[in-house]
Amino acid sequence: MLLAGTYDGVYRADGPRFDSPERVLDSGRVMRVRQFEEWNGAFATTKSGLYRSTDGGDSWTNLDVPREEVYSVLGDPAGERLYAGTHPAHLYVSEDDGETWRELSGFQDLPSRDQWHTPRHRDEAHVRSLGAHPDSPERVVAGVEVGGVHVSDDRGETWTERRSGVHDDVHHVLVRGPDHYVASCGGGLYRTRDAGESWVRLDDGLDHTYFREAFAHDGTLYAAAARSSPGTWSGERGADAALFESENDGDTLDPVAYPGSPEEVVLSWTADDGHVVAGTNDGGVVFRSSGEWVEGGRMPAGVASLCWL
């Protein structure tokens, strides 16, 4: 079962190939739909709250995070702490399955905190991405738009900046290992293998530099980008986007054709039974089959996030 977080709520479909998706959560704009191995159900972060469904999307409960606009969520690999990142950029944790929340105030003590703002986000910022790896469940990785990458080694209580060498406009951080991350940014695609102490830019020489999210499956790294930010995604060429695959952790990025290119840019990824599935800004859902990308169906609105149940 496929859950799609869109610009107009959460929709559900039977699989990567479908005809009539069903809206199961009328929440307004959805930022992320996520599932975590040690946590029951699915979570949807939206501009109207953090929602959870434990019955395949039939019903949803608002978990009442102290700030309404929730942009990111993480159920830690130990199954003990649920994190929520918000707009403005604050971070909250629940240790009772979302019943109560407290702010992780150490996140506000980072030296660059007063620099986290941009006019296009009401002169504020938000915690756009949260991640952790099962081999290091106490380490939490946060990506801030606009504000960089930051790491906590004590489950979010205290934080260290890892923003030197990576673009500040962070949309997503893919946690591939305890020290191995790929950051998708408004100004490039970056990789670290030392928990952000140093970063390597992977998209040098490419014309497409606006990355929203990367994904890894069966040894292949997937990423997609537009030539510029969403304000330009209109007109005859649309987003003027490209999709890349890499078999060597991003050292080379090979462009591949997909339905909807170059007008539609891929914003989101998931994987089902052997298929990598992607969602686009215009509602397209495509999936990889027999070495090619094929069309699966269309959602009524842009697909910001995908989750396979």
XYZ file of C-alpha atoms in Angstrom:
309
model
C 0.000 0.000 0.000
C 1.318 3.413 -1.017
C 0.793 6.568 1.050
C 1.506 9.869 -0.667
C 1.922 13.108 1.210
C 0.813 15.818 -1.208
C 0.187 19.537 -1.364
C -3.437 18.649 -0.501
C -3.331 15.980 2.210
C -2.419 12.284 2.323
C -3.627 9.932 -0.418
C -3.588 6.138 -0.500
C -3.197 3.790 -3.471
C -2.936 0.028 -3.844
C 0.539 0.082 -5.325
C 2.978 1.884 -7.578
C 0.584 1.252 -10.485
C -2.887 2.600 -9.688
C -5.905 4.403 -11.144
C -7.913 6.111 -8.393
C -6.076 7.271 -5.252
C -8.166 7.938 -2.144
C -7.592 10.927 0.116
C -7.341 9.597 3.667
C -6.154 12.734 5.497
C -7.446 16.229 4.738
C -4.666 18.163 6.459
C -3.596 20.713 3.898
C 0.012 20.631 2.758
C 2.018 17.575 3.826
C 5.784 17.790 4.246
C 6.661 14.153 5.074
C 4.968 10.767 5.373
C 7.194 8.308 7.213
C 7.232 4.852 8.747
C 9.833 3.629 11.253
C 10.855 0.039 11.901
C 10.369 0.098 15.681
C 7.172 2.159 15.571
C 3.646 1.100 14.766
C 1.885 2.865 11.914
C 2.696 5.861 9.740
C 3.339 9.523 10.560
C 2.443 12.586 8.487
C 4.039 15.964 9.141
C 1.863 18.805 7.899
C 1.310 22.527 8.248
C -1.636 21.694 10.498
C 0.135 19.261 12.836
C 1.776 15.854 13.238
C -0.628 12.980 12.522
C -0.333 9.245 13.116
C -2.271 6.333 11.658
C -2.032 2.780 13.001
C -4.654 1.245 10.702
C -3.177 1.681 7.246
C -4.411 5.239 6.822
C -8.104 4.679 7.605
C -7.946 7.062 10.575
C -5.445 9.627 11.823
C -4.747 11.203 15.217
C -3.204 14.647 15.704
C -0.392 14.206 18.223
C -0.599 17.857 19.332
C 3.002 18.968 18.997
C 3.317 22.367 20.742
C 3.847 24.162 17.423
C 1.299 23.629 14.671
C 3.554 23.541 11.591
C 5.465 20.255 11.791
C 7.977 19.685 9.007
C 9.857 16.559 10.112
C 9.478 13.523 12.359
C 11.755 10.744 13.614
C 10.897 7.615 15.547
C 14.263 6.664 16.964
C 15.661 3.195 16.134
C 15.468 2.200 19.812
C 11.693 2.702 19.803
C 11.883 5.072 22.775
C 11.833 8.696 21.599
C 9.666 10.406 19.012
C 11.058 13.671 17.628
C 9.231 16.467 15.809
C 10.839 19.388 13.984
C 8.777 22.488 13.373
C 8.466 25.905 11.775
C 9.863 28.117 13.221
C 12.905 25.907 13.792
C 12.290 24.188 17.116
C 12.708 20.558 18.092
C 10.460 18.546 20.410
C 10.633 15.035 21.861
C 8.051 12.659 23.298
C 8.971 9.702 25.477
C 5.401 8.442 25.895
C 4.404 7.645 22.316
C 3.289 11.172 21.480
C 1.108 11.753 24.537
C 3.236 14.633 25.874
C 6.072 16.729 24.444
C 8.970 18.780 25.718
C 11.243 21.094 23.809
C 14.875 20.129 23.268
C 16.118 23.576 24.202
C 19.743 22.732 23.457
C 18.879 22.996 19.773
C 18.342 26.728 20.290
C 21.852 27.096 21.764
C 23.681 26.393 18.493
C 25.997 29.321 17.649
C 24.419 29.947 14.255
C 20.823 29.952 15.518
C 20.224 33.666 14.917
C 21.266 33.197 11.261
C 18.500 30.680 10.486
C 16.103 32.736 8.406
C 15.195 33.646 4.857
C 12.613 36.070 3.429
C 10.808 33.341 1.499
C 10.002 31.527 4.760
C 8.625 34.535 6.675
C 12.168 35.468 7.754
C 12.297 32.231 9.744
C 13.506 28.652 9.211
C 12.281 25.126 9.859
C 13.659 21.722 10.778
C 13.152 20.104 7.387
C 14.795 16.722 8.016
C 15.486 14.383 10.947
C 17.343 11.087 10.815
C 19.181 8.423 12.818
C 20.845 5.106 12.046
C 20.115 1.807 13.839
C 23.828 1.299 14.554
C 23.937 4.587 16.460
C 20.436 5.280 17.819
C 21.623 7.958 20.239
C 22.839 10.150 17.336
C 20.242 12.453 15.763
C 20.903 14.339 12.539
C 18.907 17.489 11.753
C 18.740 19.456 8.526
C 17.494 23.031 8.728
C 16.057 25.074 5.866
C 17.783 27.547 5.956
C 20.411 26.744 8.604
C 22.619 23.776 7.709
C 23.197 20.323 9.215
C 23.532 19.691 12.945
C 24.294 16.536 14.959
C 23.464 15.420 18.493
C 25.227 12.485 20.159
C 22.988 12.390 23.229
C 19.522 11.915 21.690
C 18.886 15.571 21.014
C 19.833 17.131 24.326
C 22.976 18.930 23.107
C 24.044 19.735 19.546
C 27.116 20.369 17.397
C 27.113 22.251 14.114
C 28.111 20.338 10.999
C 27.320 23.131 8.551
C 30.805 24.015 7.328
C 31.222 22.851 3.725
C 27.545 22.140 3.042
C 24.960 24.529 1.586
C 22.718 26.143 4.240
C 19.470 25.489 2.341
C 19.034 21.885 3.513
C 15.961 20.033 2.257
C 16.788 16.475 3.286
C 19.578 14.464 4.925
C 19.745 10.798 3.942
C 21.380 8.881 6.800
C 23.165 5.914 5.181
C 25.299 4.993 8.213
C 26.244 6.387 11.634
C 28.745 8.763 9.970
C 27.592 8.586 6.351
C 25.017 11.138 5.123
C 23.895 12.636 1.818
C 22.435 16.150 2.035
C 20.080 17.444 -0.652
C 20.220 21.225 -0.749
C 18.983 24.171 -2.737
C 22.570 24.629 -3.832
C 23.858 21.128 -4.513
C 24.157 17.507 -3.382
C 26.712 16.774 -0.650
C 28.164 13.698 1.073
C 29.951 13.171 4.355
C 31.538 10.016 5.730
C 32.656 11.545 9.028
C 29.331 12.743 10.483
C 29.601 16.145 8.851
C 33.113 17.056 9.924
C 33.822 17.417 6.202
C 31.633 17.425 3.108
C 32.184 16.613 -0.572
C 30.004 18.213 -3.224
C 28.753 15.550 -5.642
C 27.067 17.630 -8.356
C 30.050 19.622 -9.620
C 29.740 20.103 -13.360
C 25.983 19.505 -13.481
C 23.467 22.082 -14.723
C 20.876 20.935 -12.178
C 21.717 22.042 -8.637
C 18.380 22.330 -6.789
C 18.033 18.977 -4.972
C 15.085 18.041 -2.760
C 15.705 14.460 -1.591
C 18.043 11.507 -2.190
C 17.283 7.823 -1.711
C 19.347 4.627 -1.546
C 18.162 1.120 -2.387
C 20.074 -2.092 -3.127
C 23.367 -0.242 -3.501
C 22.095 2.466 -5.849
C 21.841 6.122 -4.882
C 18.976 8.050 -6.482
C 18.683 11.836 -6.619
C 16.769 14.365 -8.676
C 17.174 18.079 -9.224
C 15.851 21.105 -11.067
C 17.894 23.911 -12.542
C 16.472 26.386 -10.034
C 13.978 26.832 -7.186
C 10.191 26.167 -7.328
C 9.350 29.757 -8.211
C 10.619 29.014 -11.722
C 8.716 25.720 -12.211
C 6.209 27.057 -14.673
C 6.073 27.810 -18.364
C 6.797 25.567 -21.291
C 9.713 23.622 -19.770
C 8.245 23.322 -16.286
C 10.849 22.429 -13.674
C 13.493 21.568 -16.306
C 14.519 18.658 -14.133
C 16.773 15.598 -14.219
C 16.953 12.278 -12.375
C 20.302 10.728 -11.496
C 21.425 7.250 -10.468
C 24.782 6.314 -8.961
C 26.377 2.943 -8.293
C 29.358 4.477 -6.465
C 27.804 6.512 -3.658
C 27.505 9.658 -5.760
C 31.053 9.847 -7.111
C 29.393 9.848 -10.530
C 25.777 10.802 -11.202
C 24.300 9.313 -14.354
C 21.191 11.011 -15.816
C 18.317 8.683 -16.732
C 15.021 9.239 -18.536
C 11.717 9.035 -16.664
C 8.050 9.787 -17.466
C 7.345 13.479 -16.992
C 10.882 14.725 -17.552
C 12.069 17.409 -17.881
C 8.873 19.275 -16.960
C 8.321 17.469 -13.640
C 10.913 17.178 -10.891
C 11.045 14.194 -8.523
C 10.495 15.317 -4.927
C 10.076 12.045 -3.045
C 11.030 8.373 -2.929
C 10.134 5.040 -1.401
C 10.548 1.344 -2.222
C 8.071 -1.524 -2.334
C 8.551 -5.165 -3.332
C 11.622 -4.715 -5.495
C 10.540 -1.381 -6.986
C 11.893 2.094 -6.318
C 8.964 4.538 -6.480
C 9.185 8.315 -7.004
C 6.700 11.187 -6.825
C 6.825 14.470 -8.743
C 5.824 18.075 -8.164
C 2.907 17.697 -10.602
C 1.403 14.602 -8.961
C 3.128 11.969 -11.063
C 4.121 8.612 -9.546
C 6.761 6.637 -11.442
C 8.590 3.452 -10.591
C 11.612 1.521 -11.744
C 10.797 -1.750 -13.504
C 13.142 -3.970 -15.533
C 15.804 -1.284 -15.588
C 13.515 1.521 -16.770
C 11.298 4.165 -15.210
C 7.621 3.736 -16.070
C 4.461 5.614 -15.160
C 2.422 4.283 -12.247
C -0.383 6.806 -11.837
C -1.177 10.350 -10.816
C -2.103 11.999 -7.547
C -4.371 15.068 -7.536
C -1.532 17.290 -6.231
C 2.256 17.419 -6.030
C 3.802 14.451 -4.218
C 6.084 15.838 -1.501
C 6.617 12.503 0.262
C 6.018 8.785 -0.246
C 5.758 5.880 2.181
C 5.201 2.190 1.435
C 3.200 0.262 4.058
